[in-house]
Amino acid sequence: VQMSESGGGSVQAGGSLTLSCSSSLYTASNYCMGWFRQGPGKVREGVAHIDTDGTTIYEDSVKGRFTISKDNAKNTVYLRMDSLKPEDTAIYYCAAASACWRLYENDDWGQGTQVTVSS
């Protein structure tokens, strides 16, 4: 496990959280970094990713509410989550890959960080 996620918590619907992810192995400037989540009884799904050039892609349900960013100097990737909904409740994980499409082949997950949104 090379990724460390933090920043989760419990919030009410409409609230905000910012997740952080750091790596002891992967540098944010050289790898595509992504956030995934797994809700109760659901399969893990991609949420957003940011490429080495800063290009970002979001899953449809979070567009306009979540923002992925990175600080190369701190080797940290962030996920700012606004207007949270109960359906955003999940364990959130981050991953790194040499190409963004390879994120979806990742099989080495950290402990993740729990996000719980109450209505």
mmCIF file of C-alpha atoms in Angstrom:
data_model
loop_
_atom_site.group_PDB
_atom_site.id
_atom_site.type_symbol
_atom_site.label_atom_id
_atom_site.label_comp_id
_atom_site.label_asym_id
_atom_site.label_seq_id
_atom_site.Cartn_x
_atom_site.Cartn_y
_atom_site.Cartn_z
ATOM 1 C CA VAL A 1 0.000 0.000 0.000
ATOM 2 C CA GLN A 2 1.556 3.244 -1.137
ATOM 3 C CA MET A 3 -1.293 5.712 -0.680
ATOM 4 C CA SER A 4 -2.526 7.445 2.444
ATOM 5 C CA GLU A 5 -5.947 9.060 2.515
ATOM 6 C CA SER A 6 -7.295 11.456 5.147
ATOM 7 C CA GLY A 7 -9.906 14.116 5.731
ATOM 8 C CA GLY A 8 -13.091 12.104 5.884
ATOM 9 C CA GLY A 9 -15.805 12.640 8.441
ATOM 10 C CA SER A 10 -19.510 12.977 9.094
ATOM 11 C CA VAL A 11 -21.423 15.934 7.706
ATOM 12 C CA GLN A 12 -24.986 16.889 6.990
ATOM 13 C CA ALA A 13 -26.320 17.094 3.470
ATOM 14 C CA GLY A 14 -25.164 20.278 1.802
ATOM 15 C CA GLY A 15 -21.942 20.310 3.763
ATOM 16 C CA SER A 16 -18.348 20.193 2.548
ATOM 17 C CA LEU A 17 -15.228 18.158 3.133
ATOM 18 C CA THR A 18 -11.741 18.149 1.662
ATOM 19 C CA LEU A 19 -9.907 14.860 1.344
ATOM 20 C CA SER A 20 -6.141 14.574 1.041
ATOM 21 C CA CYS A 21 -3.980 11.846 -0.406
ATOM 22 C CA SER A 22 -0.232 11.484 -0.193
ATOM 23 C CA SER A 23 2.100 8.810 -1.464
ATOM 24 C CA SER A 24 5.446 7.513 -0.352
ATOM 25 C CA LEU A 25 6.136 6.155 -3.802
ATOM 26 C CA TYR A 26 4.296 8.068 -6.504
ATOM 27 C CA THR A 27 4.957 11.720 -7.316
ATOM 28 C CA ALA A 28 1.900 13.739 -8.229
ATOM 29 C CA SER A 29 3.821 15.534 -10.971
ATOM 30 C CA ASN A 30 4.668 12.304 -12.804
ATOM 31 C CA TYR A 31 1.566 10.175 -12.304
ATOM 32 C CA CYS A 32 -2.119 10.402 -12.994
ATOM 33 C CA MET A 33 -3.849 10.560 -9.610
ATOM 34 C CA GLY A 34 -7.426 9.577 -8.968
ATOM 35 C CA TRP A 35 -10.099 9.278 -6.330
ATOM 36 C CA PHE A 36 -12.416 6.304 -6.062
ATOM 37 C CA ARG A 37 -15.204 5.445 -3.657
ATOM 38 C CA GLN A 38 -17.111 2.416 -2.477
ATOM 39 C CA GLY A 39 -20.512 2.932 -0.917
ATOM 40 C CA PRO A 40 -22.364 0.410 1.244
ATOM 41 C CA GLY A 41 -23.268 -2.602 -0.881
ATOM 42 C CA LYS A 42 -21.809 -1.018 -4.004
ATOM 43 C CA VAL A 43 -18.812 -1.671 -6.200
ATOM 44 C CA ARG A 44 -15.885 0.689 -6.150
ATOM 45 C CA GLU A 45 -16.263 3.480 -8.688
ATOM 46 C CA GLY A 46 -14.083 6.237 -10.050
ATOM 47 C CA VAL A 47 -14.909 9.734 -8.830
ATOM 48 C CA ALA A 48 -12.309 12.002 -10.417
ATOM 49 C CA HIS A 49 -8.787 11.990 -11.692
ATOM 50 C CA ILE A 50 -6.126 14.533 -12.562
ATOM 51 C CA ASP A 51 -3.472 13.947 -15.163
ATOM 52 C CA THR A 52 0.136 15.114 -15.075
ATOM 53 C CA ASP A 53 -0.765 18.178 -17.160
ATOM 54 C CA GLY A 54 -3.600 19.109 -14.805
ATOM 55 C CA THR A 55 -6.420 17.819 -16.984
ATOM 56 C CA THR A 56 -9.316 16.680 -14.820
ATOM 57 C CA ILE A 57 -12.149 14.220 -15.387
ATOM 58 C CA TYR A 58 -15.185 13.751 -13.132
ATOM 59 C CA GLU A 59 -17.848 11.113 -12.766
ATOM 60 C CA ASP A 60 -21.198 12.587 -13.833
ATOM 61 C CA SER A 61 -22.830 12.543 -10.405
ATOM 62 C CA VAL A 62 -20.125 14.736 -8.854
ATOM 63 C CA LYS A 63 -19.605 17.245 -11.659
ATOM 64 C CA GLY A 64 -20.008 20.784 -10.387
ATOM 65 C CA ARG A 65 -19.788 19.653 -6.754
ATOM 66 C CA PHE A 66 -16.359 18.036 -6.413
ATOM 67 C CA THR A 67 -12.992 19.484 -7.367
ATOM 68 C CA ILE A 68 -9.789 17.502 -7.672
ATOM 69 C CA SER A 69 -6.485 19.316 -7.394
ATOM 70 C CA LYS A 70 -2.877 18.608 -6.569
ATOM 71 C CA ASP A 71 0.109 20.261 -4.996
ATOM 72 C CA ASN A 72 3.205 18.838 -6.659
ATOM 73 C CA ALA A 73 5.517 20.402 -4.106
ATOM 74 C CA LYS A 74 3.692 18.593 -1.299
ATOM 75 C CA ASN A 75 3.095 15.480 -3.408
ATOM 76 C CA THR A 76 -0.526 15.624 -2.323
ATOM 77 C CA VAL A 77 -3.803 15.302 -4.172
ATOM 78 C CA TYR A 78 -7.011 16.825 -2.837
ATOM 79 C CA LEU A 79 -10.686 16.239 -3.377
ATOM 80 C CA ARG A 80 -12.840 19.174 -2.378
ATOM 81 C CA MET A 81 -16.426 18.009 -1.956
ATOM 82 C CA ASP A 82 -19.222 20.570 -1.777
ATOM 83 C CA SER A 83 -23.002 20.207 -1.671
ATOM 84 C CA LEU A 84 -22.624 16.715 -0.304
ATOM 85 C CA LYS A 85 -25.529 14.312 -0.619
ATOM 86 C CA PRO A 86 -26.370 11.162 1.361
ATOM 87 C CA GLU A 87 -25.539 9.115 -1.731
ATOM 88 C CA ASP A 88 -21.950 10.374 -1.487
ATOM 89 C CA THR A 89 -21.560 8.277 1.646
ATOM 90 C CA ALA A 90 -18.684 5.893 0.985
ATOM 91 C CA ILE A 91 -15.118 5.005 1.751
ATOM 92 C CA TYR A 92 -12.929 7.137 -0.480
ATOM 93 C CA TYR A 93 -9.639 5.851 -1.843
ATOM 94 C CA CYS A 94 -6.920 7.359 -3.981
ATOM 95 C CA ALA A 95 -4.713 5.721 -6.555
ATOM 96 C CA ALA A 96 -1.848 6.573 -8.873
ATOM 97 C CA ALA A 97 -0.908 5.228 -12.269
ATOM 98 C CA SER A 98 1.457 5.943 -15.130
ATOM 99 C CA ALA A 99 -1.567 6.594 -17.351
ATOM 100 C CA CYS A 100 -5.061 7.598 -16.276
ATOM 101 C CA TRP A 101 -6.725 4.559 -17.827
ATOM 102 C CA ARG A 102 -4.485 2.360 -15.696
ATOM 103 C CA LEU A 103 -6.096 3.758 -12.542
ATOM 104 C CA TYR A 104 -8.984 1.405 -13.195
ATOM 105 C CA GLU A 105 -6.638 -1.589 -13.143
ATOM 106 C CA ASN A 106 -5.381 -0.740 -9.667
ATOM 107 C CA ASP A 107 -5.589 -3.563 -7.162
ATOM 108 C CA ASP A 108 -3.472 -2.084 -4.372
ATOM 109 C CA TRP A 109 -5.728 0.001 -2.181
ATOM 110 C CA GLY A 110 -5.062 1.790 1.055
ATOM 111 C CA GLN A 111 -7.427 1.946 4.011
ATOM 112 C CA GLY A 112 -9.327 4.842 2.542
ATOM 113 C CA THR A 113 -11.169 7.510 4.464
ATOM 114 C CA GLN A 114 -14.829 7.280 5.457
ATOM 115 C CA VAL A 115 -17.264 9.978 4.368
ATOM 116 C CA THR A 116 -20.738 9.877 5.871
ATOM 117 C CA VAL A 117 -23.434 12.318 4.784
ATOM 118 C CA SER A 118 -26.664 12.450 6.755
ATOM 119 C CA SER A 119 -29.923 13.872 5.486
#
